[in-house]
XYZ file of C-alpha atoms in Angstrom:
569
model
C -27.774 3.444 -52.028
C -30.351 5.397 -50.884
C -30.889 3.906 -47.100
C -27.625 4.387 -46.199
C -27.843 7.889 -47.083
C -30.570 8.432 -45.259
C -29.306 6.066 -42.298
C -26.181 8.430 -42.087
C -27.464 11.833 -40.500
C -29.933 9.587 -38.251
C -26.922 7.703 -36.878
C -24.692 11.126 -36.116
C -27.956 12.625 -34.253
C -28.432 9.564 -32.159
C -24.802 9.488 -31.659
C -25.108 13.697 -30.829
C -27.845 13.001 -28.265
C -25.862 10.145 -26.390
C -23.038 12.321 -25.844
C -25.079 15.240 -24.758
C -27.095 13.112 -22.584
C -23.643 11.325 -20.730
C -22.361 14.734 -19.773
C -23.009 15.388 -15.711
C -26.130 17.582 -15.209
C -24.574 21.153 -14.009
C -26.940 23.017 -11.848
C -29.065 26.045 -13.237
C -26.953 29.025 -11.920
C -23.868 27.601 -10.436
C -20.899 29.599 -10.948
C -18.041 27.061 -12.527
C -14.914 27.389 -14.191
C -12.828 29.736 -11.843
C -9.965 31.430 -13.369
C -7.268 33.934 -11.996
C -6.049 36.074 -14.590
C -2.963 37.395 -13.031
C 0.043 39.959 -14.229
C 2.203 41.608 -12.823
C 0.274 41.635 -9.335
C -3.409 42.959 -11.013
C -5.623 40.104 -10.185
C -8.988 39.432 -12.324
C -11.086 36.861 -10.924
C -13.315 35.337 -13.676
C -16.341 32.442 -14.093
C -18.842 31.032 -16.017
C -22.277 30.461 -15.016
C -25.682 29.694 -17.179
C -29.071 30.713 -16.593
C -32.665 31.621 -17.053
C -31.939 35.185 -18.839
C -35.609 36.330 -17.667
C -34.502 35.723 -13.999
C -32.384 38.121 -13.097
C -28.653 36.960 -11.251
C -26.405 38.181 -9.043
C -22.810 37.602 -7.951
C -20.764 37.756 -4.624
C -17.075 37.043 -4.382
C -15.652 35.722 -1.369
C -12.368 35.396 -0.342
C -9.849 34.504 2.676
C -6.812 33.420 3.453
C -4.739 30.671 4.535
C -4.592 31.945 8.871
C -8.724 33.204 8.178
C -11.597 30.607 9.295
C -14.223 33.070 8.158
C -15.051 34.065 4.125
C -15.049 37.538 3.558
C -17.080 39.806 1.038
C -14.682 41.459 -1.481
C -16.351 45.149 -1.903
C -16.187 45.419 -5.272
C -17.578 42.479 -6.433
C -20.990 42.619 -4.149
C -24.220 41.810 -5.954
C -22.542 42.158 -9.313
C -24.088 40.157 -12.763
C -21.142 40.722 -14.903
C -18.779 37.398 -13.990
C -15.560 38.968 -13.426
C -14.268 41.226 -10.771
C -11.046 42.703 -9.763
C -9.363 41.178 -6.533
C -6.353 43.246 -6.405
C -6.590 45.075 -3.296
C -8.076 42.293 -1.274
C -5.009 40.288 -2.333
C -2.603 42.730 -0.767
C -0.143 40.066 1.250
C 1.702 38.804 -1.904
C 3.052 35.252 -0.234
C 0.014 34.562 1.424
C -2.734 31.484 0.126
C -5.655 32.752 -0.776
C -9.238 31.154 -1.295
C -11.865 32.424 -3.442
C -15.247 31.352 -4.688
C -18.098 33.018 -5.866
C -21.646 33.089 -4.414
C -24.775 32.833 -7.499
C -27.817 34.386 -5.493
C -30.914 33.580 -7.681
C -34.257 35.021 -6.117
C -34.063 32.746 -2.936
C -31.995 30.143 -4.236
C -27.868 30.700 -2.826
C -25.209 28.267 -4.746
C -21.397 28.408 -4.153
C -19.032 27.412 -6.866
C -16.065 25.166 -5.662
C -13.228 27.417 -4.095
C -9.614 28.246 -6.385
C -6.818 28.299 -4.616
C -4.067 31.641 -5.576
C -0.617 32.391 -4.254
C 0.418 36.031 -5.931
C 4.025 36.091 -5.298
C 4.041 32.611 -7.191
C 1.520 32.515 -9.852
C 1.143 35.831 -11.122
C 2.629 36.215 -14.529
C 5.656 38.654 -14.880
C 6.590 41.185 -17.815
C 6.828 40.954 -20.727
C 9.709 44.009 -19.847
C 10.492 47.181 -22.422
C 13.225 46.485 -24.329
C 15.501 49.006 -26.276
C 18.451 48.186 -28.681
C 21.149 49.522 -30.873
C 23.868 49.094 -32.787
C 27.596 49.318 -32.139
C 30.653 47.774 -33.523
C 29.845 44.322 -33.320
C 27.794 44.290 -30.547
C 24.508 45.315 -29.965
C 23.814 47.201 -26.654
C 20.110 46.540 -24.800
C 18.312 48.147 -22.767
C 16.102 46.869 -20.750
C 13.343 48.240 -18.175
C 11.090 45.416 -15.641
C 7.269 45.814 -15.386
C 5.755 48.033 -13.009
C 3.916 46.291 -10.598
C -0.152 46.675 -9.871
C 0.831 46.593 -5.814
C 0.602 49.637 -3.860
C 2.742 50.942 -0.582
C 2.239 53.991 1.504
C 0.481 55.093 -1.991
C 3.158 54.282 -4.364
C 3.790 51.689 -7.183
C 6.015 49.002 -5.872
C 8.390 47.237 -8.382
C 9.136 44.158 -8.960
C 12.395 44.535 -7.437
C 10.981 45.951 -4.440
C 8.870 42.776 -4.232
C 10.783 40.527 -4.852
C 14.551 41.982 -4.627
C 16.459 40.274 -7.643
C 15.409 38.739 -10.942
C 16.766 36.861 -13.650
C 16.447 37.655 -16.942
C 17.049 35.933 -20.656
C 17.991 37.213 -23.767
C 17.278 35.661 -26.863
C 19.333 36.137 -29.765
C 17.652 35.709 -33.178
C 19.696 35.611 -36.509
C 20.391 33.943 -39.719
C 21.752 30.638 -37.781
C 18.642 30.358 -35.710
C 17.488 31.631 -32.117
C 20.296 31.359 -29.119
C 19.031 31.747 -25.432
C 22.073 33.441 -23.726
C 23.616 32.396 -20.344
C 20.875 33.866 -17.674
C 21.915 37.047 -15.977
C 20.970 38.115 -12.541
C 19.580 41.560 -11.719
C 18.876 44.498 -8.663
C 18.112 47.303 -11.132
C 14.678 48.283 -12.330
C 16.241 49.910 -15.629
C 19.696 48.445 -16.772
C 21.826 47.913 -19.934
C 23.894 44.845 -21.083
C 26.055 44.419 -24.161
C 25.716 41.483 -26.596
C 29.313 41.368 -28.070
C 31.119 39.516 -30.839
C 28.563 39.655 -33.603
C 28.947 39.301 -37.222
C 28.928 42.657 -39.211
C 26.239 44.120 -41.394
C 23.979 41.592 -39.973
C 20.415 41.629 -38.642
C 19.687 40.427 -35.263
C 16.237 40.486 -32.740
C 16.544 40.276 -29.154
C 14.057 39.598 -26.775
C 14.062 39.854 -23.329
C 12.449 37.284 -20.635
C 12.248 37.538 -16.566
C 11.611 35.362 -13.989
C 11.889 35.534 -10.222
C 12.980 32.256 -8.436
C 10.074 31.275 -6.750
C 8.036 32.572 -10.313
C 8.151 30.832 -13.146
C 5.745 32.390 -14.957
C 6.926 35.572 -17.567
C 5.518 36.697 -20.762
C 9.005 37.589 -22.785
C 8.778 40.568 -24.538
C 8.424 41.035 -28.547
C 11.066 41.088 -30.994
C 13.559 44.307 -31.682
C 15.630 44.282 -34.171
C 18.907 46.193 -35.260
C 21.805 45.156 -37.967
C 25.260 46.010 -36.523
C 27.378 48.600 -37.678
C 28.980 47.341 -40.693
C 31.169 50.976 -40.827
C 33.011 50.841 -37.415
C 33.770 47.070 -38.421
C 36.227 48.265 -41.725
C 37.467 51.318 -39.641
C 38.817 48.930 -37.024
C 40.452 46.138 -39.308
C 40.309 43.616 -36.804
C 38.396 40.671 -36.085
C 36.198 39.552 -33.240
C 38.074 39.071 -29.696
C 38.460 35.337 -28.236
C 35.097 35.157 -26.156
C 35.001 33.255 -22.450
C 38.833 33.304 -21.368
C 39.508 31.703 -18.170
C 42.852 30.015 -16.514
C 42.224 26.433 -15.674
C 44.858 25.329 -12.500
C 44.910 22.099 -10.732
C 48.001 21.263 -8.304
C 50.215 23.906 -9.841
C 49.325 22.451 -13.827
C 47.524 25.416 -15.349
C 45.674 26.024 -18.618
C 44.090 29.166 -20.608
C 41.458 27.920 -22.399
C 39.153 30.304 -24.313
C 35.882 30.295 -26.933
C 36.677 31.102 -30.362
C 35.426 34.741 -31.816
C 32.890 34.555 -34.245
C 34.537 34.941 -37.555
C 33.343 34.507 -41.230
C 36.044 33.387 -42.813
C 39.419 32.407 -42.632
C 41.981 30.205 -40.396
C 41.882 31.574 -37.225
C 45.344 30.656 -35.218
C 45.726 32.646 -31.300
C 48.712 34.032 -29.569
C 49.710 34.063 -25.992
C 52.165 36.435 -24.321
C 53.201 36.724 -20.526
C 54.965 39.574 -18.580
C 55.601 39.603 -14.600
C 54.101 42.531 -12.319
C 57.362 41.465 -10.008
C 59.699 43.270 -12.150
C 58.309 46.794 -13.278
C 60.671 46.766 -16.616
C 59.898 43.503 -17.922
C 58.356 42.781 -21.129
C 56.043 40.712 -22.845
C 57.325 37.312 -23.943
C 55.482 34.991 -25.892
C 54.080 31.896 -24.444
C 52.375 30.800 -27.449
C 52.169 31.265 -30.856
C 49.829 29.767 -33.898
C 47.396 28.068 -32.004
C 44.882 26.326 -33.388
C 43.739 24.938 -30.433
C 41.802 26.950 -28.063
C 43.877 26.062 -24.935
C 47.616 26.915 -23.902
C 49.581 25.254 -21.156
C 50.770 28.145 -18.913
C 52.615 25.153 -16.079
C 56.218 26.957 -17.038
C 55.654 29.978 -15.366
C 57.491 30.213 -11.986
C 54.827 29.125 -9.465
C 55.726 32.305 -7.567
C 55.298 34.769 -9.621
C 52.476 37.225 -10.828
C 52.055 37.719 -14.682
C 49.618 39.400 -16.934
C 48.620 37.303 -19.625
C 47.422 38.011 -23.272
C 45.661 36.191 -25.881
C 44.404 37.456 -29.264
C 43.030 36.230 -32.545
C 44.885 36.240 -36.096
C 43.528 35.578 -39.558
C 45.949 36.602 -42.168
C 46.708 40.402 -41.394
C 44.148 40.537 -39.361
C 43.839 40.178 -35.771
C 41.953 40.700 -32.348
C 42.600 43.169 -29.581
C 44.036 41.803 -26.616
C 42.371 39.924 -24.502
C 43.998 40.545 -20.509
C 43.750 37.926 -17.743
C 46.350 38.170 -14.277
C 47.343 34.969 -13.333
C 49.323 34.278 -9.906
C 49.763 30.728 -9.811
C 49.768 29.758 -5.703
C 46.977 31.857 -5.343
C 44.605 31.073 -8.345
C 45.453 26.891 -8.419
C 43.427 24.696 -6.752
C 44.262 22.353 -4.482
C 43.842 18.768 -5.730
C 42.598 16.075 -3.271
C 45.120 13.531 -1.530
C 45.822 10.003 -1.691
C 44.320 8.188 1.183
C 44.626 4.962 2.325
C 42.172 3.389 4.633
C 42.569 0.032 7.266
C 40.832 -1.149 10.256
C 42.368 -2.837 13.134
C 41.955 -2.931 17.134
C 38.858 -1.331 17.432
C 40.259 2.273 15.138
C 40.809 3.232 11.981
C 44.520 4.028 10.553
C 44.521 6.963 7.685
C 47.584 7.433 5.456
C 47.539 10.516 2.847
C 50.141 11.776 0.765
C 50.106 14.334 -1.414
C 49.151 16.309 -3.910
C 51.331 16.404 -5.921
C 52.833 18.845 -8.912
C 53.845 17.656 -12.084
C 56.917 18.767 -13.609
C 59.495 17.882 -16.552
C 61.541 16.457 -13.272
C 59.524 14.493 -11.634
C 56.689 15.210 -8.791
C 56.662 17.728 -6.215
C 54.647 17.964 -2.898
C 52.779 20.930 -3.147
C 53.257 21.067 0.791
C 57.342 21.902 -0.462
C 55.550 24.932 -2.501
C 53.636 26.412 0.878
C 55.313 25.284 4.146
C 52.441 25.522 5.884
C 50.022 22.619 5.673
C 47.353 20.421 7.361
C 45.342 17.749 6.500
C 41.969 17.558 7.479
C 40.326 14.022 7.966
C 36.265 14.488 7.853
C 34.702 10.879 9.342
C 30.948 10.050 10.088
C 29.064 6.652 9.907
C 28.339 5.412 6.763
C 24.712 5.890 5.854
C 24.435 10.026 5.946
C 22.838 11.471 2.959
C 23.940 15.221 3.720
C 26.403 16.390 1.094
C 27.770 19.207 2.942
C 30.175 17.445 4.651
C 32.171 20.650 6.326
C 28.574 21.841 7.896
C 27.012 18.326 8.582
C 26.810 17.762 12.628
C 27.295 13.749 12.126
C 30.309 14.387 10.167
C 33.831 14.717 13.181
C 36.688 16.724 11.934
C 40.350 16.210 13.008
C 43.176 18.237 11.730
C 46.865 16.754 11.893
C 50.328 18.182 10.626
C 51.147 14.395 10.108
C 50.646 12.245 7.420
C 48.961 9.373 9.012
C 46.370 9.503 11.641
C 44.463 6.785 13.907
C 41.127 7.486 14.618
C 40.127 6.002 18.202
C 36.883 5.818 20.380
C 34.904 4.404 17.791
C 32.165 1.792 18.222
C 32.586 -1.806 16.997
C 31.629 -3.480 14.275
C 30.221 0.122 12.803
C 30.986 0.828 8.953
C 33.168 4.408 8.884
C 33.796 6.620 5.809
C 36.350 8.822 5.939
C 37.488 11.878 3.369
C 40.425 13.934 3.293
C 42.083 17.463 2.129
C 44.828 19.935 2.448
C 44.491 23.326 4.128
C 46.665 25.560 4.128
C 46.062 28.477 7.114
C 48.325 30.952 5.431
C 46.941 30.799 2.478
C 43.624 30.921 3.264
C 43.088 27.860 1.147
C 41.424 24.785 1.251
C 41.728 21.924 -0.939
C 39.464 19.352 -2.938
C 38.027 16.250 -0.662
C 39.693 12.963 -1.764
C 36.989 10.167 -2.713
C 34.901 8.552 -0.040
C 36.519 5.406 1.186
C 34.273 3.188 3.985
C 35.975 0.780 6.422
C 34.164 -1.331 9.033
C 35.894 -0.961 12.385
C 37.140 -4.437 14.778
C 36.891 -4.872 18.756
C 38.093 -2.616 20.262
C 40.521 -5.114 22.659
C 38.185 -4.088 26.075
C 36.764 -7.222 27.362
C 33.288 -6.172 28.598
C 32.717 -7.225 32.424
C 30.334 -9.580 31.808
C 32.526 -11.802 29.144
C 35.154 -11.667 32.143
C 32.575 -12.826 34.547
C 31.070 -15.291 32.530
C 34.439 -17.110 31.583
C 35.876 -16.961 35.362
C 32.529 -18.881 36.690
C 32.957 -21.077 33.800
C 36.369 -21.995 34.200
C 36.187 -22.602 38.022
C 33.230 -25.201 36.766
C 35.569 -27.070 34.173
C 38.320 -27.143 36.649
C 36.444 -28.771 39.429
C 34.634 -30.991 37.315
C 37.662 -32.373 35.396
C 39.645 -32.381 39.280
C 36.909 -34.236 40.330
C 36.523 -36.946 37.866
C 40.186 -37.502 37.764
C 40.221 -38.071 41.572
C 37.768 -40.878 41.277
C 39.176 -42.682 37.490
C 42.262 -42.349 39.702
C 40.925 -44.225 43.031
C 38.931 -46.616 40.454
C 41.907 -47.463 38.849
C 44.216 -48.037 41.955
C 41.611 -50.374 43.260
C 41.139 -52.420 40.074
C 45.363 -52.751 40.132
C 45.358 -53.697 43.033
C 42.621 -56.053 42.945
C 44.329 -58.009 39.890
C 47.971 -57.849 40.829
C 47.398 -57.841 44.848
C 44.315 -59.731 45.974
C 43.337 -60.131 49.506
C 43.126 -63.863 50.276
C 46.093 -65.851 50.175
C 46.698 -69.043 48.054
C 47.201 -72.466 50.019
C 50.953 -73.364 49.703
C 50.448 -76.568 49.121
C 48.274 -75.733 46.142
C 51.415 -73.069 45.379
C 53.776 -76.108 45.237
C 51.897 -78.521 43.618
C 50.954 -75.671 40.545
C 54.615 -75.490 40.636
C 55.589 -78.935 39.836
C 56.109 -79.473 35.994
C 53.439 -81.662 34.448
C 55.212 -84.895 34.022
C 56.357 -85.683 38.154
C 54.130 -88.562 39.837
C 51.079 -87.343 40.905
C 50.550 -87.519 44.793
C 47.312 -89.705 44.500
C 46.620 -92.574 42.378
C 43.796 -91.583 40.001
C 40.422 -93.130 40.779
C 38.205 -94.744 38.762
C 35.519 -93.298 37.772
C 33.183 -96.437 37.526
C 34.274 -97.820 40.846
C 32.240 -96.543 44.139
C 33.957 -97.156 46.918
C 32.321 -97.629 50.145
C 33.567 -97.352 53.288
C 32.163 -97.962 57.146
C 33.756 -96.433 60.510
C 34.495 -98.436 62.637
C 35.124 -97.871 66.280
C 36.616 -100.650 68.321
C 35.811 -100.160 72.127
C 38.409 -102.104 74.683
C 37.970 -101.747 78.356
C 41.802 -101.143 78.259
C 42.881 -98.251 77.561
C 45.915 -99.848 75.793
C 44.112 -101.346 73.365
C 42.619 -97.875 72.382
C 45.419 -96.591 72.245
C 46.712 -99.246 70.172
C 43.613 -99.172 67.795
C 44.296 -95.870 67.450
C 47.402 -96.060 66.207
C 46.311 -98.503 63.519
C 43.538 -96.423 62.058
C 46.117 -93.426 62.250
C 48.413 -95.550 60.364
C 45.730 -96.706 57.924
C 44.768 -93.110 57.500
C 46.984 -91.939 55.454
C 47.456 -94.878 52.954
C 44.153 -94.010 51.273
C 42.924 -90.626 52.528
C 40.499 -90.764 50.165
C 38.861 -93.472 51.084
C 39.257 -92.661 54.316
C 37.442 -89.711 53.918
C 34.780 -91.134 51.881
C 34.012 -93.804 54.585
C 33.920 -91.065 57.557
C 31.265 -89.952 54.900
C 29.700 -92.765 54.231
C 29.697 -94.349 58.094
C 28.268 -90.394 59.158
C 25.319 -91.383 56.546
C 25.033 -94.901 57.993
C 24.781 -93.643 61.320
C 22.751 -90.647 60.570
C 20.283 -94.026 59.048
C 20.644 -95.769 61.869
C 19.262 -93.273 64.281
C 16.767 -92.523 62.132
């Protein structure tokens, strides 16, 4: 057991060394490790650097900024050896970039550390702000005063308001329940007060206080006060906490009050709500209301012309809340709902119906154009594919306004995808109603036959039309000729061939049939008479003999034309 003992520290120190050894080798001397400490405008440059303590160091600081090519010397941090120095007044221009690094100057040997980049106006750290409280009948009243700022102007202290012209500011509430950031306030004033109502009595609360610009970030929030509220003014008073946050809800005519319950210990808290119209001077309050549990009352029932003062209050038991006052005058404080649109394409535009909106009633619906006589509808259209979202501003987006209820939106291009959105405005009124949803339509042709379709199809149809002209003039002429080759030929037939196709099959045939073995041979013979009667009489034989077998007769001519043709020969 006692090796790996031993083994134990040997392993850690040869682990120690490796680590030591893998870290990059940093320069004897080099400044490193640039920091801005910052607040409230006072700038404190700071830096680390190691050396040799037996030879001596010293430090510059330069500096410049963003429009500067050149590095300046900051005066008061010239051949220091402390590493820190003051920039303050060399950072006078509170938006502008700055550069600094710092300069190590060791005997002859110069090395510059890598160079921080500082915007004041954006990275200097704000507050933490004075903070006063006390305590008042459930509530607790602050006070609150903003940081004075390091800057100086014509030899005076600027504030933060004069740098930067309004800040925001938080206030945390700390209690029993927990911490609770409040809604963040805006401010102009260097010293101003705000009340933090509807508190539970005799109990102990700590505020603290937080500001921020909004292009800075950066605050310090201030420490904790704290203050119990005044339990005494709380029994004096009897009542309980007011309803907190009331506001009148009003779409299309169909309005709501709607409030935050009060802060209350205990009990069943149930509201009232009472009307009364400024139109007639001697009228009195009449309830609208009554035992609500519910935060929320529907308020629609009052005449949409009129102009009331409403009230709400809290009640527990005996107990209940002051007043709470709101003025409600229902055209004016509604809002306008969006239409109903409906969207088609055809011949080259796009048709737009609206209607609408409507108010509800017991009765039925109600044009709100019927409430305010004077109305227009305003049609917003741009190609789809715009990522703007302010559509009123937007120079892609075309706006046409129409009394009508339809519209048809022309001299658009083809085949493009349009989106189109509608509302109400009313001139008189000096009101302008919600955008309906985005609906997209592609558009058609627009029915104008470009020149070159028109050209192309004439030239095309004069090339059909003589082409089919010309190859039914020729079928034609090839079809006459064939007709009237078959049914009309040109040579005649014999008529004695006519006659004897004529005859039926079974009449005598004109000539015996000859055999086929038999070869019959015949000789001419001419007979030559020194009288001339005796020609004429052997003539008349052979032309009588002739026509008994013409056949023959014919073959023999043959046959005696062969003889004599062998003869001479």
């Amino acid at each position: 057991m006692a090796v790996p003992m031993l083994l134990s520290p040997l392993v850690y120190l040869i682990f120690l060394s490796t680590a030591v050894c893998s870290q990059p080798e940093r320069k004897e001397g080099l400044p490193y490790n640039l920091q801005m400490d910052s607040h409230n405008f006072r700038h404190i440059l700071s830096w680390q650097a190691e050396h040799d303590p037996a030879v001596p160091a010293s430090y510059n600081v330069l500096y410049k900024d963003h429009r500067s090519l050149n590095w300046l010397s900051a005066k008061q941090c010239s051949g220091i050896s402390q590493l820190s120095c003051e920039l303050t007044e060399e950072f006078k221009e509170r938006s502008s970039v700055y550069y600094a690094q710092v300069q190590s100057i060791r005997g002859t040997q110069v090395l510059n550390s890598s160079v921080l980049h500082f915007v004041p106006s954006a990275q200097t750290i704000l507050g933490p702000p004075e903070v006063n409280i006390t305590s008042c009948p459930n509530c607790i009243n602050v006070t609150i005063k903003l940081p004075t700022s390091h800057l100086r102007e014509k030899g005076k202290l600027l504030s933060l308001i004069d740098i930067y012209e309004e800040l925001d500011y938080n206030i945390t509430l700390k209690s029993l329940d927990g911490e609770h950031k409040r809604p963040r306030q805006k401010t102009t004033k260097e010293v101003f007060s705000t009340v933090i109502g509807d508190l539970y009595p005799s109990r102990n609360y700590c505020v603290s206080v937080e500001v921020r610009a909004s292009l800075n970030r950066h605050s310090i929030p201030s420490s904790w006060k704290c203050v119990s509220t005044d339990l005494a003014a709380r029994q004096v008073s009897g009542m309980i906490p007011k309803p907190r946050n009331a506001r009148i809800t009003s779409v299309n005519l169909h309005s709501t009050l709607q409030w935050d319950a009060p802060r209350f210990p205990k009990g069943n808290v149930t509201y009232t709500v009472r009307s009364k119209s400024i139109n007639f001077p001697g009228d009195t309050y009449e309830n609208v209301g009554t035992r609500l549990r519910l935060p929320e009352c529907d308020v629609s029932s009052l005449s949409a012309y009129g102009d009331y003062v409403l009230q709400l209050r809290a009640e527990a038991g005996q107990l209940h809340s002051a007043w709470v006052t709101l003025r409600f005058k229902p055209m004016d404080d509604t809002v306008i709902g969006p239409p109903d649109v409906r969207l088609k394409s055809g011949s080259g535009a796009l048709h737009v119906d609206f209607s609408g909106p409507f108010a509800e009633h017991e009765q039925g619906k109600w044009p709100l154009k019927k409430y305010y006589g004077s109305w227009n509808y305003r049609i917003l259209y741009w190609k789809k594919g715009s990522t703007d979202t302010d559509l009123t501003s937007a120079s892609w987006v075309t706006q046409v306004d129409t009394k009508h209820s339809s519209e048809i939106l022309s001299q658009l291009e083809p085949w493009t995808v349009y989106c189109v959105r509608v509302q109400a405005v009313i001139p008189e009124w000096n009101k302008t109603g919600e955008l309906s949803r985005e609906l997209c339509e592609q558009t058609t042709h627009n029915g104008v036959t470009p020149v070159w379709i028109i050209v192309t199809v004439l030239v095309g149809s004069m090339l059909v039309m003589v082409t089919a002209v010309t190859v039914c003039f020729f079928s034609s002429f090839y079809l006459y000729r064939l007709t009237k080759h078959i049914f009309c030929p040109s040579y005649v037939f014999p008529q004695h061939l006519k006659e004897f196709l004529s005859k039926p099959p079974s009449a005598p045939q004109p000539f015996p049939p000859l055999p086929q073995e038999e070869l019959l041979v015949y000789d001419k013979l001419t007979v030559i008479s020194e009288e001339s009667q005796t020609l004429s009489d052997g003539s008349g034989d052979e032309a009588s003999r002739t026509p008994e077998h013409p056949q023959g007769s014919a073959q023999g001519d043959s046959d005696s034309g062969v003889g004599e043709a062998s003869g001479k020969a």
